Amino acid sequence: MRVMGRVGRGLLWVVLVVLLLALAAVLWVRGTSRPQVSGEVRLSGLSGPVTVTRDAWGVPHIRAEASDEDAVFALGFTHWQDRAWQMDFQRRVTQGRLSEVLGAAALPQDRFLRTWGFYRAAKEALPALSERSRRLVRAYTAGVNAAMRQGKVAPEFRILGYAPEPWTEVDSIAWSKLMAYDLGGNWEEELLGARVRERLGAGRLGEVMPPYPQGAPTILSADEVGEENPAPSAGAGVPLPDATLAALRTHLAAARSLGLEGVPGKGSNNWVIAGSRTATGKPILADDPHLALTSPMLWYLADLRGPTLRVIGATIPGLPSVVIGRNDRVAWGVTNVNPDVQDLYVEPDSARLTERTEVIRVKGGEDVRLVVRESEHGPIISDVGAGALGPRVALKWTALQPGDTTLDAFVGLNYAQNWQDFREALRAYVAPSQSFVYADVDGNVGYTAPGRVPVRRGWDGSLPVPGDGSREWQGFIPYEELPMTLNPQDGLVVTANNKVLPGGADRLGNLRNWAEPYRAERITALLTQQPRGLTLEDVRAVQLDTVSLVWRDLRPLLLATQPEGDLSRAALERLRGWDGNQTVGSVPSTIYEAWLAELQAMAEDELGDDTRLNALAVREQLRGGGELCRSLAEQVQTCADLLRVSLKRAVNGLAARLGNDVGGWSYGRVHTVASDHRAFGQVGALAWLFNHSAPTPGGTNTVNVARPDPDTLRQTHGPSYRHIIDLAEMNRSLYIGSLGQGGNPLGEHVSDQQGKWAAGEYLPMSTDERDWGRTRTLTLTPGE
């Protein structure tokens, strides 16, 4: 027994030593990765001292005495301190160099990224920038490299076993190219249009991609801009064989794996309210861009002050300016316009092509050589597998053309003092075209949609076209002719990715790819039910609204279903008295979203792919007894049959996950935000450390967009950032990110905003230190 006791004590000592070693390792990694946030650091590249005061939520309030460049230097420094891995990962995405650190599994993404040439386009953009922007880019780049030299190492670098390379000026603008992809273009819609014509016939495109409904709200009214002319005809287009379509869709799959995807219900909201409608007599401006929700979050809140630069809002690590926010006089917000700025060209045999060879280094494997061909229109994106044997399809896109000065526009916004400055800054904007709302302390409100939008004559850009010279762009729409309004008579501008201009056609070239009008309709109704006296709290309630107008439209159609089985019958009864408010505790929300996900797949058998209809297309099919309701495989002949079968499939799936008690199917059990890490989010041993989740309200096309993933009902996209700006007293303004300022899972402020964001709370968007809570200050001083 004494021997056993000694063995037992020995085992306890071994366990204790192992635990102590593990704790020591964690503490060591934590200590070597967490940035210095107080005290003093001497750095070369500064012209004067800069203080970086982090508030209670880790937001840096940067104060530079000598120059604006010093403030931007400090922004680069803090970006790298808090988001080093994210910045390096993002630039590897733009460079197509993921395989170097992630291995062969990342080759499809690298092939897509190298073929499109995002980083090459960034290199071509840099020389076109203004001298002011170049100075700020140089300062930002120097700040990033100064932080890198501090020797702190993000955990991801240790796990993957590599050290990041020095930051370059091209790196400081490259991520904007991927944002342009995520937020602009219609090449995917051209592929879908070609597929629909091939499988269903030319006249049935409207069933899969319905036109914008007549009478639905547009951003600008006929009183402001007049009616548009009839739309040009689409033309015959060029049919694409299945092998070519499959090759092109490999790029779509690669982009989606990077979180770059168009999904039904994905979108953004912003609006501006004139002082005639508010309690203070000054404007209120709100914005919430809806993007993929990741860990770390995309945005980084920051407050910059230099001798002439005085701006606060949302930055993107890697970019040297505030993207969305305010200065002391002007506020702005952005949502996606999504004009048609991409075209697919089927090149003739006589087309002259150039070639370049890209070498992709692969961790643990041999290098891969990728030959990329280009025509005068752009890269040949069909050279994948069997697609290379068919038609050569080139992509023409404004964001890949030289001379992109979009960064000049954002820098100009940071400095704008009035409407004229604002408009002049956006003259430099190229891509992705955005709906900018504007307000200033003098009481002016406005809207503009800048960007390079191609002029097409005699064709509408909705289908692939021949590259024989018969379908060429005729320049771009002049800046002065792009949509714009200043101080509209009704004192309100609302945008929710809805149609910009009234009438049949649209000078932006977008005929079908608008978001459904539900969010715009709901926002407008809520803001106009009280004609005057609106407050910040009223605007907050609108921004957080989770009532589904889609349910209003689908309700009579869904409730007419003849249920099959007790579970379907119980679920349908739960829906009968529902008001459409998609709260975390709602059972009907769970049933409705699971059912809608089944209905949105109704075209997959006809098209032979994973096409999902938007809510408007589902409504029109159910209302009209559409052909897409049919399914030979499931012996479904009518929409009534589809409703019965899809409800049964939805509730059976829910029961398998949540049990047979329908009363226990609360929305928050399945509808949780999935802020997953880009590299380790699906790695079981690491996901728990890097991913972050919380139950969330909202759903498909609610104002507070929280579209569930069709397979899991988790929320993967949504309001990545929110702000509400009070032009009467700027420091009463509010903002919030979706997760937290930090990127280090062992550090601070990794997810401390998520709970507030999910609950509809905000942080003070204030430059007054009395609003910052507990603070810590790091002083950067010039030196070696």
CSV table of C-alpha atoms in Angstrom, one decimal, residues 211-379:
chain,number,residue,atom,x,y,z
A,211,PRO,CA,-37.1,42.5,-61.6
A,212,TYR,CA,-37.4,45.2,-59.0
A,213,PRO,CA,-41.2,45.5,-58.1
A,214,GLN,CA,-43.0,48.5,-59.6
A,215,GLY,CA,-43.9,51.0,-56.9
A,216,ALA,CA,-41.3,49.7,-54.4
A,217,PRO,CA,-39.2,52.4,-52.7
A,218,THR,CA,-36.2,53.8,-54.6
A,219,ILE,CA,-33.4,55.8,-53.0
A,220,LEU,CA,-34.1,58.8,-55.1
A,221,SER,CA,-37.5,59.9,-56.3
A,222,ALA,CA,-38.8,61.1,-59.7
A,223,ASP,CA,-39.1,64.6,-58.2
A,224,GLU,CA,-35.4,64.6,-57.6
A,225,VAL,CA,-34.0,62.9,-60.7
A,226,GLY,CA,-36.9,62.3,-63.2
A,227,GLU,CA,-37.9,59.0,-64.7
A,228,GLU,CA,-35.5,56.6,-66.3
A,229,ASN,CA,-35.9,55.5,-69.9
A,230,PRO,CA,-36.9,51.9,-71.0
A,231,ALA,CA,-34.1,49.4,-70.6
A,232,PRO,CA,-32.0,48.2,-73.5
A,233,SER,CA,-32.5,44.7,-74.7
A,234,ALA,CA,-30.1,42.0,-73.3
A,235,GLY,CA,-29.2,40.8,-76.7
A,236,ALA,CA,-28.6,37.2,-77.6
A,237,GLY,CA,-25.5,36.7,-75.4
A,238,VAL,CA,-23.1,33.8,-76.0
A,239,PRO,CA,-24.0,30.4,-74.7
A,240,LEU,CA,-21.4,28.7,-72.5
A,241,PRO,CA,-21.0,24.9,-72.4
A,242,ASP,CA,-21.3,23.0,-69.1
A,243,ALA,CA,-17.5,22.5,-68.8
A,244,THR,CA,-16.9,26.2,-69.1
A,245,LEU,CA,-19.6,27.1,-66.6
A,246,ALA,CA,-18.2,24.5,-64.2
A,247,ALA,CA,-14.7,26.0,-64.6
A,248,LEU,CA,-16.0,29.5,-63.9
A,249,ARG,CA,-17.9,28.3,-60.9
A,250,THR,CA,-14.6,27.0,-59.4
A,251,HIS,CA,-13.7,30.7,-58.9
A,252,LEU,CA,-17.0,31.3,-57.2
A,253,ALA,CA,-16.4,28.4,-54.9
A,254,ALA,CA,-12.9,29.7,-54.0
A,255,ALA,CA,-14.3,33.2,-53.4
A,256,ARG,CA,-17.0,31.8,-51.1
A,257,SER,CA,-14.5,29.9,-49.1
A,258,LEU,CA,-12.8,33.2,-48.4
A,259,GLY,CA,-16.1,34.7,-47.3
A,260,LEU,CA,-16.6,36.7,-50.5
A,261,GLU,CA,-20.0,35.8,-51.7
A,262,GLY,CA,-23.4,37.2,-52.7
A,263,VAL,CA,-26.1,35.8,-50.5
A,264,PRO,CA,-29.9,36.5,-50.5
A,265,GLY,CA,-30.6,39.1,-47.9
A,266,LYS,CA,-27.0,40.2,-47.6
A,267,GLY,CA,-26.8,44.0,-47.7
A,268,SER,CA,-26.4,47.2,-45.7
A,269,ASN,CA,-28.5,50.1,-44.5
A,270,ASN,CA,-27.9,53.8,-44.1
A,271,TRP,CA,-30.0,56.9,-43.9
A,272,VAL,CA,-29.8,60.5,-43.1
A,273,ILE,CA,-32.6,62.6,-41.5
A,274,ALA,CA,-32.7,66.4,-41.9
A,275,GLY,CA,-33.1,68.7,-38.9
A,276,SER,CA,-36.7,69.4,-39.9
A,277,ARG,CA,-37.5,65.9,-38.7
A,278,THR,CA,-35.3,65.7,-35.5
A,279,ALA,CA,-35.8,66.9,-32.0
A,280,THR,CA,-32.6,68.9,-32.1
A,281,GLY,CA,-33.2,70.6,-35.4
A,282,LYS,CA,-29.9,69.1,-36.7
A,283,PRO,CA,-29.4,66.0,-38.8
A,284,ILE,CA,-29.0,62.4,-37.6
A,285,LEU,CA,-27.0,59.9,-39.8
A,286,ALA,CA,-27.1,56.2,-39.4
A,287,ASP,CA,-25.1,53.4,-41.1
A,288,ASP,CA,-24.7,49.6,-40.6
A,289,PRO,CA,-22.7,47.8,-43.4
A,290,HIS,CA,-23.6,44.1,-43.6
A,291,LEU,CA,-20.7,41.9,-44.4
A,292,ALA,CA,-19.2,38.5,-43.4
A,293,LEU,CA,-18.8,38.3,-39.6
A,294,THR,CA,-15.3,37.0,-38.8
A,295,SER,CA,-12.8,36.6,-36.0
A,296,PRO,CA,-11.1,39.1,-35.8
A,297,MET,CA,-13.9,41.4,-37.0
A,298,LEU,CA,-13.2,43.4,-40.2
A,299,TRP,CA,-13.4,46.8,-38.6
A,300,TYR,CA,-11.2,48.6,-36.1
A,301,LEU,CA,-12.5,51.6,-34.3
A,302,ALA,CA,-10.1,54.6,-34.1
A,303,ASP,CA,-10.0,58.3,-33.3
A,304,LEU,CA,-7.2,60.3,-35.1
A,305,ARG,CA,-6.2,63.8,-34.3
A,306,GLY,CA,-3.4,65.7,-36.0
A,307,PRO,CA,-2.8,69.4,-36.8
A,308,THR,CA,-5.6,69.2,-39.6
A,309,LEU,CA,-6.8,65.6,-39.4
A,310,ARG,CA,-9.7,65.2,-36.9
A,311,VAL,CA,-11.6,62.0,-37.7
A,312,ILE,CA,-13.2,59.1,-35.8
A,313,GLY,CA,-15.0,56.0,-36.9
A,314,ALA,CA,-14.3,52.6,-38.5
A,315,THR,CA,-11.0,51.8,-40.1
A,316,ILE,CA,-9.9,48.5,-41.8
A,317,PRO,CA,-6.6,47.1,-40.6
A,318,GLY,CA,-4.3,47.5,-43.6
A,319,LEU,CA,-5.8,50.7,-44.9
A,320,PRO,CA,-4.5,54.2,-43.8
A,321,SER,CA,-7.8,56.1,-43.3
A,322,VAL,CA,-11.2,56.1,-41.6
A,323,VAL,CA,-13.6,54.4,-44.0
A,324,ILE,CA,-16.9,55.2,-42.3
A,325,GLY,CA,-17.3,57.9,-39.7
A,326,ARG,CA,-17.1,61.6,-39.0
A,327,ASN,CA,-14.8,64.5,-38.5
A,328,ASP,CA,-15.7,67.7,-36.5
A,329,ARG,CA,-18.0,69.0,-39.3
A,330,VAL,CA,-19.0,66.2,-41.6
A,331,ALA,CA,-20.4,62.7,-41.2
A,332,TRP,CA,-20.9,60.0,-43.8
A,333,GLY,CA,-22.1,56.4,-44.2
A,334,VAL,CA,-21.9,53.9,-47.0
A,335,THR,CA,-23.9,51.0,-48.4
A,336,ASN,CA,-23.4,49.0,-51.6
A,337,VAL,CA,-24.9,50.3,-54.8
A,338,ASN,CA,-23.8,47.3,-56.8
A,339,PRO,CA,-23.9,48.7,-60.3
A,340,ASP,CA,-22.9,46.5,-63.2
A,341,VAL,CA,-19.2,47.1,-63.5
A,342,GLN,CA,-18.2,43.6,-64.8
A,343,ASP,CA,-18.6,41.9,-68.1
A,344,LEU,CA,-17.7,38.4,-69.4
A,345,TYR,CA,-16.3,38.3,-72.9
A,346,VAL,CA,-16.1,35.2,-74.9
A,347,GLU,CA,-12.9,35.8,-76.9
A,348,PRO,CA,-12.7,34.8,-80.6
A,349,ASP,CA,-9.9,32.5,-81.9
A,350,SER,CA,-8.2,35.5,-83.4
A,351,ALA,CA,-7.9,37.4,-80.1
A,352,ARG,CA,-4.4,38.3,-79.1
A,353,LEU,CA,-3.5,36.9,-75.6
A,354,THR,CA,-0.6,37.6,-73.4
A,355,GLU,CA,0.7,35.1,-70.8
A,356,ARG,CA,2.5,35.2,-67.5
A,357,THR,CA,3.5,32.4,-65.2
A,358,GLU,CA,2.7,32.6,-61.5
A,359,VAL,CA,4.7,30.3,-59.1
A,360,ILE,CA,2.7,29.3,-56.1
A,361,ARG,CA,4.8,27.9,-53.3
A,362,VAL,CA,3.1,25.2,-51.2
A,363,LYS,CA,3.9,24.4,-47.6
A,364,GLY,CA,4.9,20.8,-47.4
A,365,GLY,CA,4.7,20.3,-51.2
A,366,GLU,CA,6.2,21.2,-54.6
A,367,ASP,CA,5.7,24.6,-56.2
A,368,VAL,CA,2.8,24.9,-58.6
A,369,ARG,CA,3.2,26.8,-61.8
A,370,LEU,CA,0.1,28.7,-63.0
A,371,VAL,CA,-0.1,30.1,-66.5
A,372,VAL,CA,-2.4,33.1,-66.6
A,373,ARG,CA,-3.6,34.4,-70.0
A,374,GLU,CA,-5.1,37.9,-70.6
A,375,SER,CA,-6.9,39.5,-73.5
A,376,GLU,CA,-7.5,43.2,-74.0
A,377,HIS,CA,-10.5,42.8,-71.8
A,378,GLY,CA,-8.8,41.2,-68.9
A,379,PRO,CA,-7.8,37.9,-67.4
